[in-house]
XYZ file of C-alpha atoms in Angstrom:
471
model
C 5.980 12.723 -25.683
C 6.729 14.731 -22.982
C 4.288 15.103 -20.329
C 4.679 16.877 -17.176
C 2.848 15.121 -14.365
C 2.265 18.067 -11.376
C 1.582 16.605 -7.500
C 1.886 17.049 -3.655
C 4.489 14.063 -3.073
C 7.045 11.978 -4.783
C 8.472 9.517 -3.463
C 11.819 9.409 -2.513
C 11.592 12.864 -1.891
C 8.842 13.870 0.156
C 6.293 10.637 0.656
C 2.129 10.709 2.967
C 0.641 7.956 1.583
C 0.368 6.912 -1.451
C -0.012 9.605 -3.944
C 4.140 9.427 -3.381
C 4.280 5.214 -4.253
C 2.537 6.773 -7.206
C 4.608 9.619 -9.266
C 7.906 8.279 -8.573
C 7.161 5.343 -10.273
C 4.613 5.895 -13.028
C 7.075 8.771 -14.371
C 9.787 5.941 -14.159
C 8.460 3.502 -16.339
C 7.206 6.421 -19.006
C 11.298 7.762 -19.412
C 11.299 3.853 -19.530
C 9.091 2.926 -22.990
C 10.459 6.068 -24.867
C 8.794 8.737 -23.044
C 10.572 12.681 -21.744
C 7.943 12.693 -18.133
C 9.030 14.962 -15.879
C 8.180 16.280 -12.285
C 7.334 19.444 -10.707
C 7.148 19.549 -6.885
C 6.977 21.698 -3.788
C 10.881 22.137 -2.474
C 10.074 21.143 0.824
C 13.064 20.646 3.268
C 13.938 17.194 3.059
C 16.311 15.350 3.389
C 16.358 14.429 -0.617
C 16.754 17.482 -0.925
C 19.488 18.224 1.512
C 22.221 14.787 -0.829
C 21.177 15.783 -4.207
C 22.212 18.355 -6.309
C 20.690 20.779 -7.995
C 20.726 23.116 -10.651
C 18.505 26.754 -11.341
C 16.279 26.647 -14.267
C 14.015 29.284 -13.897
C 13.136 32.305 -11.428
C 10.329 33.931 -11.908
C 8.179 36.666 -9.901
C 4.224 35.998 -9.599
C 1.626 36.478 -6.911
C -1.510 35.391 -5.115
C -3.264 38.359 -4.845
C -1.899 40.816 -3.222
C 1.075 38.961 -2.334
C 4.111 39.115 -5.104
C 7.174 37.205 -4.730
C 9.792 35.302 -6.548
C 9.797 31.895 -6.812
C 12.935 30.116 -8.316
C 12.849 25.985 -10.170
C 15.891 24.267 -9.552
C 16.528 20.304 -11.463
C 17.970 17.763 -10.337
C 21.237 17.266 -11.751
C 21.828 13.438 -11.931
C 18.031 12.020 -13.036
C 18.994 9.437 -10.202
C 14.367 9.156 -9.703
C 15.708 7.813 -13.288
C 13.345 11.154 -15.546
C 13.532 14.677 -14.620
C 12.328 15.658 -11.403
C 11.769 19.587 -11.275
C 10.997 21.601 -7.338
C 9.195 24.743 -7.234
C 11.229 27.485 -4.021
C 8.781 30.292 -2.647
C 10.343 31.891 0.439
C 7.700 31.254 4.138
C 5.542 29.196 1.508
C 6.771 26.117 0.484
C 9.671 25.972 2.569
C 8.667 23.430 5.072
C 9.771 20.385 7.171
C 6.270 18.604 6.633
C 4.673 18.761 3.234
C 0.551 18.928 4.402
C -1.587 19.885 8.060
C -0.286 24.096 8.302
C -3.291 26.956 8.441
C -2.189 28.457 5.530
C -1.871 25.155 3.125
C -4.402 26.650 0.269
C -1.857 29.922 0.654
C 0.587 27.122 0.206
C -0.517 24.870 -3.031
C -1.866 27.842 -4.420
C 1.226 29.172 -4.996
C 2.554 26.523 -6.505
C 0.008 26.091 -8.734
C 0.015 29.629 -9.591
C 4.199 29.318 -10.145
C 4.045 26.070 -11.827
C 1.117 27.233 -15.059
C 3.306 30.776 -14.818
C 6.906 28.559 -15.266
C 4.838 26.301 -18.468
C 4.557 29.493 -19.749
C 7.434 30.275 -19.894
C 8.198 27.216 -22.389
C 9.753 28.233 -25.758
C 7.945 24.157 -26.613
C 5.406 23.044 -24.867
C 5.043 19.742 -23.082
C 1.783 17.307 -24.697
C -0.192 16.599 -21.399
C -0.602 17.563 -17.822
C -1.307 15.025 -15.938
C -2.303 16.984 -12.873
C -2.386 14.699 -9.621
C -4.910 15.396 -7.007
C -6.571 18.788 -5.526
C -3.115 20.375 -4.592
C -2.796 20.166 -8.147
C -6.093 20.518 -9.562
C -6.616 24.748 -9.919
C -3.569 23.838 -12.770
C -6.417 23.037 -15.750
C -8.707 26.392 -14.381
C -5.679 28.697 -14.507
C -4.416 27.367 -18.052
C -8.101 27.696 -19.702
C -9.535 30.704 -17.973
C -6.639 32.634 -16.836
C -6.086 35.574 -19.006
C -1.824 35.274 -18.197
C -2.165 32.190 -19.724
C -4.417 32.397 -22.821
C -1.143 30.701 -24.279
C -1.959 27.041 -22.627
C -5.082 26.740 -23.029
C -4.734 23.932 -26.280
C -2.489 21.644 -24.034
C -4.529 18.761 -22.990
C -4.282 17.618 -18.972
C -5.220 15.069 -17.053
C -5.916 14.527 -14.027
C -5.511 11.152 -11.920
C -7.828 11.137 -8.794
C -5.805 8.956 -5.687
C -8.604 10.330 -3.149
C -11.440 12.592 -3.966
C -12.258 12.294 -0.281
C -9.881 14.861 0.280
C -10.584 18.367 -1.606
C -9.054 21.372 -0.559
C -12.674 23.863 -0.605
C -11.629 27.065 -0.264
C -14.092 30.420 0.008
C -14.850 32.689 -2.194
C -12.945 35.655 0.013
C -9.906 33.170 -1.122
C -10.853 33.142 -4.191
C -8.175 36.376 -4.434
C -5.684 34.260 -4.572
C -5.984 33.021 -7.966
C -4.450 35.638 -11.963
C -7.404 37.354 -12.995
C -9.543 34.798 -15.140
C -13.120 35.265 -17.373
C -15.980 36.152 -14.594
C -18.018 34.311 -17.361
C -16.503 30.775 -16.609
C -16.517 31.193 -12.284
C -18.301 28.391 -12.327
C -15.629 26.026 -13.853
C -14.859 26.568 -10.424
C -16.892 25.960 -7.369
C -19.331 23.093 -6.774
C -22.390 24.216 -3.688
C -20.712 27.624 -2.362
C -17.202 27.558 -2.386
C -14.152 27.067 -4.252
C -13.838 23.861 -5.371
C -9.925 22.805 -6.557
C -10.895 18.735 -7.131
C -14.656 19.184 -8.487
C -12.663 22.476 -10.445
C -10.325 19.687 -11.910
C -12.893 17.219 -13.372
C -14.760 20.170 -14.681
C -12.149 20.853 -16.544
C -9.486 18.430 -16.834
C -9.309 16.721 -20.679
C -10.089 13.317 -19.127
C -10.304 12.217 -16.178
C -8.698 8.486 -13.977
C -9.194 7.166 -11.387
C -7.085 5.083 -9.911
C -8.677 1.546 -10.070
C -12.855 0.815 -11.664
C -13.682 -0.258 -9.016
C -12.775 3.032 -7.675
C -14.417 4.939 -10.236
C -18.731 3.229 -10.293
C -17.906 3.619 -6.234
C -17.301 7.483 -6.344
C -20.966 8.128 -8.791
C -21.905 7.168 -4.333
C -19.950 8.590 -2.334
C -18.008 10.675 -2.717
C -18.356 12.918 -0.271
C -19.933 15.633 -1.547
C -18.700 15.029 -6.079
C -21.475 12.276 -6.709
C -23.227 14.581 -9.271
C -20.829 15.885 -10.145
C -18.573 12.051 -11.223
C -22.208 10.940 -13.067
C -21.945 14.107 -14.920
C -18.365 14.078 -16.255
C -18.140 10.472 -17.093
C -18.060 10.464 -20.364
C -14.225 11.907 -18.968
C -13.420 9.069 -17.227
C -11.693 6.302 -16.515
C -10.042 4.335 -14.547
C -7.039 2.984 -14.445
C -5.115 0.866 -11.490
C -1.920 1.218 -10.022
C 0.537 -0.556 -9.994
C 3.852 -1.558 -8.550
C 7.331 -0.257 -8.441
C 8.787 -3.213 -9.209
C 12.345 -2.124 -7.931
C 11.507 -1.028 -4.478
C 9.365 -3.962 -3.664
C 11.032 -6.595 -4.508
C 11.936 -9.346 -2.173
C 14.180 -10.502 -3.873
C 16.982 -7.039 -3.417
C 14.018 -5.145 -0.974
C 17.701 -2.927 0.969
C 16.030 -3.111 3.464
C 16.062 -6.394 4.801
C 18.590 -8.796 5.623
C 17.155 -11.694 4.135
C 15.688 -11.199 0.390
C 14.115 -14.766 -1.195
C 12.221 -16.047 -3.632
C 9.290 -17.196 -4.822
C 11.345 -20.912 -4.463
C 13.312 -19.842 -1.184
C 9.695 -18.172 0.422
C 9.685 -20.846 3.387
C 13.241 -19.588 4.636
C 13.535 -16.326 3.507
C 9.859 -15.004 5.415
C 11.037 -16.953 8.201
C 14.160 -15.294 8.807
C 12.957 -11.779 8.646
C 9.875 -13.501 10.762
C 12.162 -14.212 13.670
C 13.645 -11.377 13.233
C 10.285 -9.590 14.079
C 9.488 -11.729 16.273
C 13.013 -10.843 17.890
C 12.555 -6.850 17.822
C 8.866 -6.540 18.829
C 8.944 -9.126 21.351
C 6.260 -11.624 19.635
C 6.377 -15.712 19.248
C 6.990 -16.692 16.050
C 5.358 -20.264 16.096
C 1.942 -17.775 16.074
C 0.738 -16.396 12.580
C 2.184 -12.784 12.755
C -1.091 -9.440 11.171
C -0.158 -6.540 10.012
C -1.772 -3.629 9.978
C 0.305 -0.861 8.424
C -0.692 2.694 7.487
C -2.576 5.855 8.371
C -4.499 5.737 11.590
C -7.455 8.364 10.709
C -11.082 6.612 10.232
C -10.705 5.800 6.240
C -8.198 2.814 7.140
C -10.779 2.072 9.567
C -7.807 1.981 12.377
C -10.031 3.287 14.407
C -11.165 -0.664 13.932
C -7.770 -2.298 14.883
C -8.005 -1.967 19.339
C -11.418 -4.009 18.516
C -10.281 -6.426 16.487
C -8.536 -6.672 18.764
C -8.890 -7.388 22.207
C -12.433 -9.606 20.325
C -9.644 -11.668 18.561
C -7.933 -13.097 21.832
C -11.039 -13.009 23.896
C -13.369 -15.408 20.937
C -10.800 -17.167 18.792
C -7.665 -17.688 21.329
C -4.322 -16.107 22.244
C -3.304 -17.936 18.320
C -2.007 -15.195 16.945
C 0.355 -11.404 17.016
C -1.062 -8.780 15.712
C 2.370 -6.047 15.264
C 0.797 -1.985 13.965
C 3.287 0.407 12.249
C 1.747 3.924 11.527
C 0.481 7.037 12.649
C -2.650 9.354 12.742
C -6.118 10.091 14.987
C -4.137 10.753 18.919
C -7.602 8.475 19.704
C -5.988 5.967 18.173
C -2.481 5.314 18.108
C -3.250 6.376 22.268
C -5.551 3.369 22.525
C -3.308 0.974 20.556
C -0.317 1.719 22.777
C -2.179 1.460 25.557
C -2.540 -2.236 24.847
C 0.843 -2.956 24.787
C 0.309 -4.025 28.474
C -1.698 -7.085 27.995
C 0.610 -8.286 25.771
C 1.579 -12.042 26.722
C 4.421 -12.271 24.063
C 1.726 -11.258 20.980
C 0.681 -7.647 19.992
C 2.651 -4.939 20.259
C 2.479 -1.690 17.871
C 5.481 1.118 16.588
C 3.291 4.880 16.727
C 5.082 6.621 13.475
C 6.668 6.300 10.089
C 9.472 3.844 9.282
C 10.200 3.313 5.469
C 12.093 0.412 7.101
C 10.333 -1.506 9.596
C 7.572 -1.215 6.871
C 9.513 -3.163 3.967
C 10.390 -5.187 6.790
C 7.003 -6.633 7.840
C 6.126 -7.298 4.730
C 8.924 -9.868 4.723
C 8.787 -11.230 7.560
C 4.144 -10.783 8.219
C 1.939 -14.010 7.459
C -1.413 -11.318 6.508
C -2.452 -8.138 5.973
C -4.856 -6.766 7.395
C -6.350 -4.090 5.450
C -10.215 -3.159 6.851
C -10.726 -0.044 4.827
C -13.186 1.516 4.721
C -11.859 3.866 1.446
C -9.482 2.594 -0.484
C -9.064 4.356 -3.844
C -6.442 2.168 -5.542
C -4.584 0.471 -2.410
C -0.953 0.319 -2.949
C -0.049 -2.300 0.337
C -1.716 -5.513 -0.893
C 0.309 -5.262 -4.031
C 2.800 -5.202 -2.310
C 2.391 -7.666 1.199
C 1.398 -10.564 -2.140
C 5.519 -9.464 -4.010
C 6.406 -10.885 -0.872
C 4.091 -13.791 -0.432
C 2.285 -11.689 3.394
C -1.483 -13.168 2.594
C -4.087 -9.462 2.521
C -7.250 -9.489 4.776
C -9.184 -6.750 2.724
C -12.708 -5.278 2.764
C -13.885 -5.883 -0.442
C -14.125 -2.634 -1.300
C -12.669 -0.302 -4.317
C -9.344 -0.862 -5.290
C -8.886 -4.418 -3.224
C -11.760 -5.285 -4.940
C -10.358 -5.462 -8.429
C -6.525 -6.842 -7.021
C -7.608 -10.085 -3.878
C -9.921 -12.615 -4.935
C -11.028 -14.678 -1.815
C -9.692 -18.038 -1.096
C -12.372 -19.707 -1.489
C -13.784 -18.987 -4.974
C -11.639 -21.181 -7.137
C -7.877 -20.009 -8.093
C -7.927 -17.783 -5.148
C -4.992 -15.795 -2.649
C -6.441 -13.392 0.042
C -9.698 -13.095 3.055
C -12.377 -10.660 1.905
C -14.571 -9.204 4.494
C -18.143 -7.027 3.020
C -18.114 -4.091 5.717
C -15.400 -2.393 8.101
C -16.753 -3.760 11.216
C -15.008 -5.808 14.648
C -16.654 -8.308 13.809
C -16.592 -8.949 10.736
C -12.623 -8.296 10.863
C -12.730 -10.542 13.535
C -13.751 -13.799 11.184
C -11.414 -13.128 8.331
C -9.136 -13.105 11.228
C -10.056 -16.414 12.445
C -10.287 -18.016 8.711
C -6.550 -16.651 8.492
C -6.287 -18.879 11.259
C -7.273 -21.488 9.813
C -5.724 -21.223 6.475
C -2.245 -20.968 8.604
C -3.311 -24.596 10.145
C -3.997 -26.375 6.502
C 0.373 -25.302 5.390
C -0.955 -27.025 2.268
C -2.771 -24.592 1.131
C -1.618 -22.069 2.646
C 1.275 -22.585 1.282
C 0.181 -22.529 -2.172
C -1.822 -19.058 -1.685
C 1.792 -17.826 -0.942
C 2.883 -19.156 -3.736
C -0.411 -17.352 -6.331
C 0.245 -14.891 -4.899
C 3.589 -13.924 -5.498
C 3.526 -14.990 -9.017
C 0.741 -11.988 -9.967
C 2.065 -9.114 -11.681
C 0.970 -5.673 -10.255
C 4.237 -4.135 -12.874
C 2.817 -0.507 -13.718
C 3.518 -1.969 -17.257
C 0.510 -2.723 -18.350
C -0.554 0.858 -17.017
C 1.652 2.784 -18.348
C 0.615 1.917 -21.781
C -3.482 2.477 -20.114
C -2.028 6.038 -20.134
C -0.092 6.573 -23.601
C -3.073 4.945 -24.443
C -5.259 7.961 -22.887
C -2.463 10.462 -23.600
C -2.494 10.037 -27.201
C -6.053 9.704 -27.611
C -5.830 14.398 -26.633
C -3.300 14.591 -29.760
């Protein structure tokens, strides 16, 4: 089976969050079980682009509205990622250093999608499935079915995977001219509310829709940033498939980012060495439990709670713990976290920014991971942490609910709380400190976590079964 994934991100080419991790792993595991998986994404100006060799496989000419342009498709020569990687280059639009955050993002991602569909139309043998990820590729099912120029693609099944429904790519109707000419009777397939909504369009037009966990799919029916009624209406073609993690990249026995590898048999010694390295680097106390937060400092991750959680934990629980924060995002949250550094008594530090190597070391060296997310469609961080023997503290939502079992339950291993509030998180921190002081119980939880299977094998089979149902 030939599967074409279309995405704005793919690790290690360009990544802003979990979307990149998934698109960098799922095709590799699909390829491993005998299918031909490909990824196409924009050609950002990245280190990966400069450090690898490429072949030009297609040149085309198309337009968005009255702007006509040439585009180029290039392919990485050696399949270094384990699957075919294709990049779309449009000079002046896609040749940027960052993935998102430009004033012309609507034009950029519309052009990207038009180029992808135009390229597929040129294939002699069409793919069996076109699998689009999030709103950045959400207009593709509509274009394949209802744009006159691409009528020959209408019979190709499409799958949409929603990694985060909060971001929907809204466009005004004035911007509808950016799309190739389409059947005006089908404009309702673009619309949600009073605007063009690429994510809503993909939900309507895709043959099947998946979300990245079962619990998240249920939550979308009552909390999806305005799409609640649509998810209820289209529930018949929706299913939840839990993400996996790339166990080749995230493996404490062979992690290229950490100096002190370890296995289940050597976890105590290995984590202690990595913790010592972290504590020395950031001036923390090796003898206290180390709590870390790794991720975007934004509202949906409840990062705004962190200053209050840290301050109240020190005040009410006592300075029995260390906190280390890695992330970037909302400037006021960054400023507050930086502003707390002077209060440290060898028990708090933060690193504002993105650092892949440091994140691996933190999973390897930390005792606990904080994930107080308000929204967490699947969550990969908690899976990474458990793979490395780091106990997750998570809110009972989305994929966190599906993957973390509270320590008070039979065979539990994590700490779960209900509300994204300072009080609930502080209570979980207190419970974690108590667990840490019970070495036997703490070690047992760590051992149970590290034996859990969060690999892609099961998820890949579910996706393949979904694809087979479309044929």
